[in-house]
PDB file of C-alpha atoms in Angstrom:
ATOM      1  CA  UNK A   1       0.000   0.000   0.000  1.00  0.00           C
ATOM      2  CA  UNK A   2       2.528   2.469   0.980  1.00  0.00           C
ATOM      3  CA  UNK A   3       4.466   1.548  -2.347  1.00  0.00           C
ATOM      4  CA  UNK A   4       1.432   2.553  -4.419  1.00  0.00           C
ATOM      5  CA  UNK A   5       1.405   5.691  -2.640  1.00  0.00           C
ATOM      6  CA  UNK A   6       4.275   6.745  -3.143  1.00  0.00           C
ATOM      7  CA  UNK A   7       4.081   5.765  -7.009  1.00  0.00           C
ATOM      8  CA  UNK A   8       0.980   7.809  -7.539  1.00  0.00           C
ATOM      9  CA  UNK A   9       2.865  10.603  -5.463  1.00  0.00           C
ATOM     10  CA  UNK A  10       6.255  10.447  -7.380  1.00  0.00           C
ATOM     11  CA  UNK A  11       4.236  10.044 -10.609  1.00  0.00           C
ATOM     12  CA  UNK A  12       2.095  13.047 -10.403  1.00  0.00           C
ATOM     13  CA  UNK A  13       4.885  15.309  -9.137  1.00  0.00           C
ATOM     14  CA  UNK A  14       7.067  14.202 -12.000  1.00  0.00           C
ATOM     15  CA  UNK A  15       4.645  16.006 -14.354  1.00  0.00           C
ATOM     16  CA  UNK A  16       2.462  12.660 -14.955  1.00  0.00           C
ATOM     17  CA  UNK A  17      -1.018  14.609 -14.122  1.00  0.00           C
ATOM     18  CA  UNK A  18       0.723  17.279 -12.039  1.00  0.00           C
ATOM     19  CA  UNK A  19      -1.550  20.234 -13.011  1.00  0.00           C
ATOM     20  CA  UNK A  20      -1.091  23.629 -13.260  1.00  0.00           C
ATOM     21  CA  UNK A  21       2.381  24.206 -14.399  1.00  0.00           C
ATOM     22  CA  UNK A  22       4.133  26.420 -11.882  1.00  0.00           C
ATOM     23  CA  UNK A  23       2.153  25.054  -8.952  1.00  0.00           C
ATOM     24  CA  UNK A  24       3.572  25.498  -5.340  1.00  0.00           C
ATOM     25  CA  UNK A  25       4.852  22.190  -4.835  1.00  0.00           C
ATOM     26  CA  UNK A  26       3.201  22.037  -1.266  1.00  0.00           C
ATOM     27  CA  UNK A  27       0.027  22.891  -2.923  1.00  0.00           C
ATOM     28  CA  UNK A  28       0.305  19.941  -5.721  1.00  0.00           C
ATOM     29  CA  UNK A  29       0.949  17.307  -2.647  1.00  0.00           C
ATOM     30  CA  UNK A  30      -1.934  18.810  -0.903  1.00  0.00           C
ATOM     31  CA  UNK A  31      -3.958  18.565  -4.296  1.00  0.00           C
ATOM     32  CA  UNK A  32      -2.702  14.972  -5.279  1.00  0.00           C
ATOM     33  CA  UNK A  33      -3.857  13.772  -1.164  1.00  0.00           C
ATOM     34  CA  UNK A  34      -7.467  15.159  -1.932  1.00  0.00           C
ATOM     35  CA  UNK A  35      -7.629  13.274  -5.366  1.00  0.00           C
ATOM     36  CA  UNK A  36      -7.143  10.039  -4.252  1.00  0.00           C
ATOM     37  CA  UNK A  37      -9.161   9.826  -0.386  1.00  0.00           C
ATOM     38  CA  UNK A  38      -9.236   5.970  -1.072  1.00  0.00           C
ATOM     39  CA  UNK A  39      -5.927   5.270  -0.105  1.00  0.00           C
ATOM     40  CA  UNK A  40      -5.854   6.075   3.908  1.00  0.00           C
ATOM     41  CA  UNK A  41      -1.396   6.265   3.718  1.00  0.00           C
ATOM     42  CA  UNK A  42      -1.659   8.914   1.108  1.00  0.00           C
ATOM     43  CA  UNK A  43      -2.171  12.338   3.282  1.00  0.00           C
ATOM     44  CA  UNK A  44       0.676  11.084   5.697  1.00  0.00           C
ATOM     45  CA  UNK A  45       2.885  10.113   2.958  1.00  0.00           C
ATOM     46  CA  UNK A  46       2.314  13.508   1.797  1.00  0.00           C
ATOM     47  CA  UNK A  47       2.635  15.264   5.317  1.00  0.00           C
ATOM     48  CA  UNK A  48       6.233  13.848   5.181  1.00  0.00           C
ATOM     49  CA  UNK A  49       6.864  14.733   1.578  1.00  0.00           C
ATOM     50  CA  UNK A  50       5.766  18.225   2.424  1.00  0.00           C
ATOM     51  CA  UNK A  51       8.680  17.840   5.431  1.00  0.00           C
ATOM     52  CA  UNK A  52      11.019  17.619   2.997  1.00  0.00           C
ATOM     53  CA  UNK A  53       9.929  20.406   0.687  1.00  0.00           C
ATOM     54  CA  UNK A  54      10.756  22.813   3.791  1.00  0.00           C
ATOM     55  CA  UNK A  55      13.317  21.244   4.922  1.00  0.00           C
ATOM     56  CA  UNK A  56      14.892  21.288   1.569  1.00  0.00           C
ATOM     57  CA  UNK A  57      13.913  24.894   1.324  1.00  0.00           C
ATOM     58  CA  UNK A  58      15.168  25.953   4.431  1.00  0.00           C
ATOM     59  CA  UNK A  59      12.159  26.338   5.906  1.00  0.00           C
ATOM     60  CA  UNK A  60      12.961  24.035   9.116  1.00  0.00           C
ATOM     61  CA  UNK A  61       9.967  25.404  11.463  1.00  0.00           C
ATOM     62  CA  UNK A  62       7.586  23.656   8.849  1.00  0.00           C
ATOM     63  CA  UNK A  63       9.129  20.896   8.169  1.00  0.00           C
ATOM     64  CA  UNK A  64       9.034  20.206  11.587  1.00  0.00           C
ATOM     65  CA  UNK A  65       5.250  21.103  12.182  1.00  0.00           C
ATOM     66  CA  UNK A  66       4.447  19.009   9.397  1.00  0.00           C
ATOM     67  CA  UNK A  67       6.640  16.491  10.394  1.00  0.00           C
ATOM     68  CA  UNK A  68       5.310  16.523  13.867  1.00  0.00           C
ATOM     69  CA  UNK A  69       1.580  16.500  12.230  1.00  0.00           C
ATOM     70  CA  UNK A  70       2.235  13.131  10.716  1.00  0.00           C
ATOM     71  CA  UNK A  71       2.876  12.138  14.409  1.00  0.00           C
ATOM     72  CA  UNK A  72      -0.786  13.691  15.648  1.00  0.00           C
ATOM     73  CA  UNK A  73      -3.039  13.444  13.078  1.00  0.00           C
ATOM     74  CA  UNK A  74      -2.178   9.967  11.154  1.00  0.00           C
ATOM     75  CA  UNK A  75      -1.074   7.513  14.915  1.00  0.00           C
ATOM     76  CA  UNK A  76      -2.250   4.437  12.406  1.00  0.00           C
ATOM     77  CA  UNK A  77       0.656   4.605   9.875  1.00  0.00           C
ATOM     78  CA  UNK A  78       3.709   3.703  11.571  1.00  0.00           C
ATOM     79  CA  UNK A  79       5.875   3.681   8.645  1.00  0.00           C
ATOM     80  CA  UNK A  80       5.292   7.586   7.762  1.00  0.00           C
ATOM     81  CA  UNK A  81       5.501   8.118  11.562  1.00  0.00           C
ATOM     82  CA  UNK A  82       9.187   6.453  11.390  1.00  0.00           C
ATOM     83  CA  UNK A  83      10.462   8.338   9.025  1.00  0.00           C
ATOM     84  CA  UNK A  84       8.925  11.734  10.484  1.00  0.00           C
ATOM     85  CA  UNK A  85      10.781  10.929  13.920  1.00  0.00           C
ATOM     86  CA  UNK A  86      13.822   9.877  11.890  1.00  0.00           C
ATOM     87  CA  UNK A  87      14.198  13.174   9.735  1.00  0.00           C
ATOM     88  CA  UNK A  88      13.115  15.062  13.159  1.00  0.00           C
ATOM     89  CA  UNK A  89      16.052  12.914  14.685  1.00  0.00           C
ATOM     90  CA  UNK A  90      18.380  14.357  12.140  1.00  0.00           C
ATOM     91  CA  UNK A  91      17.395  18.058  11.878  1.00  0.00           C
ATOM     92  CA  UNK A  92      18.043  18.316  15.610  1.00  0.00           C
ATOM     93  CA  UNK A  93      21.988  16.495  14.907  1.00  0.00           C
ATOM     94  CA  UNK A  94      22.068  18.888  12.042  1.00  0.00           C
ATOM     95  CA  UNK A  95      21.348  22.209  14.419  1.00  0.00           C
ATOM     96  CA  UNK A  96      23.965  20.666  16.507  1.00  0.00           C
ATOM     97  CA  UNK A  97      21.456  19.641  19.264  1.00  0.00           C
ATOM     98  CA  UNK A  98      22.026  16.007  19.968  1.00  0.00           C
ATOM     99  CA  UNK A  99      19.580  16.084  23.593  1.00  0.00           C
ATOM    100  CA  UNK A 100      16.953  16.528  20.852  1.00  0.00           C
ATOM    101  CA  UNK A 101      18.541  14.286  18.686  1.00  0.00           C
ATOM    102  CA  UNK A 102      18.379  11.505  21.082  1.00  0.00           C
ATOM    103  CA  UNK A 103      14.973  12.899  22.162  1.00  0.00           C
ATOM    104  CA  UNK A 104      13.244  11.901  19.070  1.00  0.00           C
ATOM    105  CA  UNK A 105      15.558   8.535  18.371  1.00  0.00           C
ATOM    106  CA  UNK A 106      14.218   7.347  21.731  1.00  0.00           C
ATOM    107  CA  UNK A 107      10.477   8.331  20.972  1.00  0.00           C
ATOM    108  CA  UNK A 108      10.548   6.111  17.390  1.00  0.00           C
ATOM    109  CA  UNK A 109      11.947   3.131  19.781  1.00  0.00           C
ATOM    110  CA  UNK A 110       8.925   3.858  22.546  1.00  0.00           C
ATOM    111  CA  UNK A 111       6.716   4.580  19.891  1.00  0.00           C
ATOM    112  CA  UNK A 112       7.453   1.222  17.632  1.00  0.00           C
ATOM    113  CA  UNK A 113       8.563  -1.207  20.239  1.00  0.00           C
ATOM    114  CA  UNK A 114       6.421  -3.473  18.571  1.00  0.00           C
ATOM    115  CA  UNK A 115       8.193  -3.641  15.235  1.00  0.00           C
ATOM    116  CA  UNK A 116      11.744  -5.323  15.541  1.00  0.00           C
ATOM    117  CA  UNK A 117      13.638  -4.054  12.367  1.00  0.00           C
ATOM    118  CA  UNK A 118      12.261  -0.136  13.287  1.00  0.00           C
ATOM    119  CA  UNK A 119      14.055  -1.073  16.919  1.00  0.00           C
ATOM    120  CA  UNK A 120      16.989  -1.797  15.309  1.00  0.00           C
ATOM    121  CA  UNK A 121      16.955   1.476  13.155  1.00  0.00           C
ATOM    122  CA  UNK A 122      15.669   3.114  16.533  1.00  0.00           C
ATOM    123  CA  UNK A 123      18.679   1.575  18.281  1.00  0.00           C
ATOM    124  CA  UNK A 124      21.741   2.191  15.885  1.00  0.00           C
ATOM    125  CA  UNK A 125      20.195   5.488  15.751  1.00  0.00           C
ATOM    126  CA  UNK A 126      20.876   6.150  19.257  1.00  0.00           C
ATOM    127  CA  UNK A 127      24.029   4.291  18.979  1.00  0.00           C
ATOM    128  CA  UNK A 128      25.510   6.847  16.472  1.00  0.00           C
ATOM    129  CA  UNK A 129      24.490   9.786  18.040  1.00  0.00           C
ATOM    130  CA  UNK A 130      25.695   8.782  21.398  1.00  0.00           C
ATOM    131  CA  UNK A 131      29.677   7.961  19.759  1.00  0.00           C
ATOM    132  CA  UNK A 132      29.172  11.369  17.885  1.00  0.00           C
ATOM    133  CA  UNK A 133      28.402  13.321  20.611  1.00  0.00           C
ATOM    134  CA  UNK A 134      29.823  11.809  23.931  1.00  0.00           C
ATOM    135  CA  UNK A 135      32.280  14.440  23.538  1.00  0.00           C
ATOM    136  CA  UNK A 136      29.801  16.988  23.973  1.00  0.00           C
ATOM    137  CA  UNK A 137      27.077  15.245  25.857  1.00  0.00           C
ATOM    138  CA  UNK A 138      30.424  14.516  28.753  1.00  0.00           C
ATOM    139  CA  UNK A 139      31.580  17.805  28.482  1.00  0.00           C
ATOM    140  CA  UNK A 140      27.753  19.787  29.180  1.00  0.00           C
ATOM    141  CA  UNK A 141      27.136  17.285  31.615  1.00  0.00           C
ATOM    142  CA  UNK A 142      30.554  18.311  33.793  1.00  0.00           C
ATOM    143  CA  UNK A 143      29.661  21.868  32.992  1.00  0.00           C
ATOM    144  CA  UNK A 144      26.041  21.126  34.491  1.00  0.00           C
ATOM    145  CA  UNK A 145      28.006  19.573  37.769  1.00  0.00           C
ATOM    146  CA  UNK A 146      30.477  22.550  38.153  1.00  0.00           C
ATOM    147  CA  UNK A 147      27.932  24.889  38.015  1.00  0.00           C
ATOM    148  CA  UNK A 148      25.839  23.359  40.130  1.00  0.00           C
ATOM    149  CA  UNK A 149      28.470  23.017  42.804  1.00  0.00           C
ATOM    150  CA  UNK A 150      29.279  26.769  42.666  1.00  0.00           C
ATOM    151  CA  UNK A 151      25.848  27.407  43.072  1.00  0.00           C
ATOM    152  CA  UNK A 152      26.089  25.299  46.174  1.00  0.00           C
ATOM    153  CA  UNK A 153      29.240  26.913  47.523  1.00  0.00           C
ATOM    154  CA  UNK A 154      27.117  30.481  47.277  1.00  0.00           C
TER     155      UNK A 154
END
C-alpha cells in the first residue's frame, strides 16, 4: 500500500497529471492527497513529503510542524511516523542539538517497540548519536556539575 502511494505521489509530481504548471509544490501534494481519499497512507505520505519540501527549502519550522503532524493526526501509519521521527532525529543532529537528537531517536523506539527491524533502526540510531556526541554530551554534563556546585558553595 505504501508503495502505491508513493508511485501515484512520485508520478504526479514528476509532471504525470501534475496540473497547473508552476504550482507550489506544497500545494500539488496537498492537491494529489485530496484526489485520491481511497488510499488512507496517502495524506501522511504527503505530510512527510511536504517535510522535505521545507526542509529542503530551508524552511525548518515547517518541516518540523508538518513532520510533527504526521505524528498527531495519522497515529495508524507507523511507517510515515518512522520516518517523520527519523528526519526530526536528524534536523536536531544537524542544528547541533544532539539532547533533541536523542529525544526523538528514543520516541521512534517507545513509539514502535512493537516492530523489531524499526528497533533496530531506533537503536543504531541512538548508537551513532551517542559515539558522535559523547564528547559533547560529557563535556555539558561536567559543565552542568560545576555549576551546580558553585551554586552550592554560594
Amino acid at each position: 500500500m505504501i508503495e502505491a502511494a508513493r508511485q501515484i505521489a512520485g508520478l504526479m509530481l514528476d509532471g504525470g497529471t501534475a496540473g497547473v504548471e508552476g504550482e507550489d509544490p506544497v500545494e500539488q501534494l496537498e492537491r494529489i492527497a485530496r484526489s485520491f481519499p481511497d488510499l488512507p497512507m496517502l495524506p501522511a505520505l504527503v505530510r512527510v513529503r511536504v517535510g522535505d519540501l521545507h526542509r529542503q527549502a530551508g524552511r525548518r519550522d515547517l518541516a518540523v510542524r508538518a513532520y510533527r503532524d504526521v505524528e498527531r493526526d495519522h497515529p495508524n501509519e507507523p511507517e510515515m511516523i518512522v520516518e517523520a521521527l527519523m528526519n526530526l532525529s536528524v534536523m536536531a543532529e544537524e542544528d547541533k542539538d544532539p539532547s533533541q537528537a536523542l529525544d526523538h531517536a528514543n520516541e521512534l523506539l517507545e513509539r514502535c517497540a512493537d516492530q523489531p527491524g524499526v528497533c533496530q533502526r531506533a537503536r543504531r540510531r541512538i548508537s551513532s548519536l551517542a559515539r558522535t556526541y559523547a564528547e559533547d554530551l560529557t563535556l555539558r554534563g561536567e559543565k552542568k556539575i560545576e555549576d551546580e556546585r558553585k551554586d552550592r558553595n554560594y
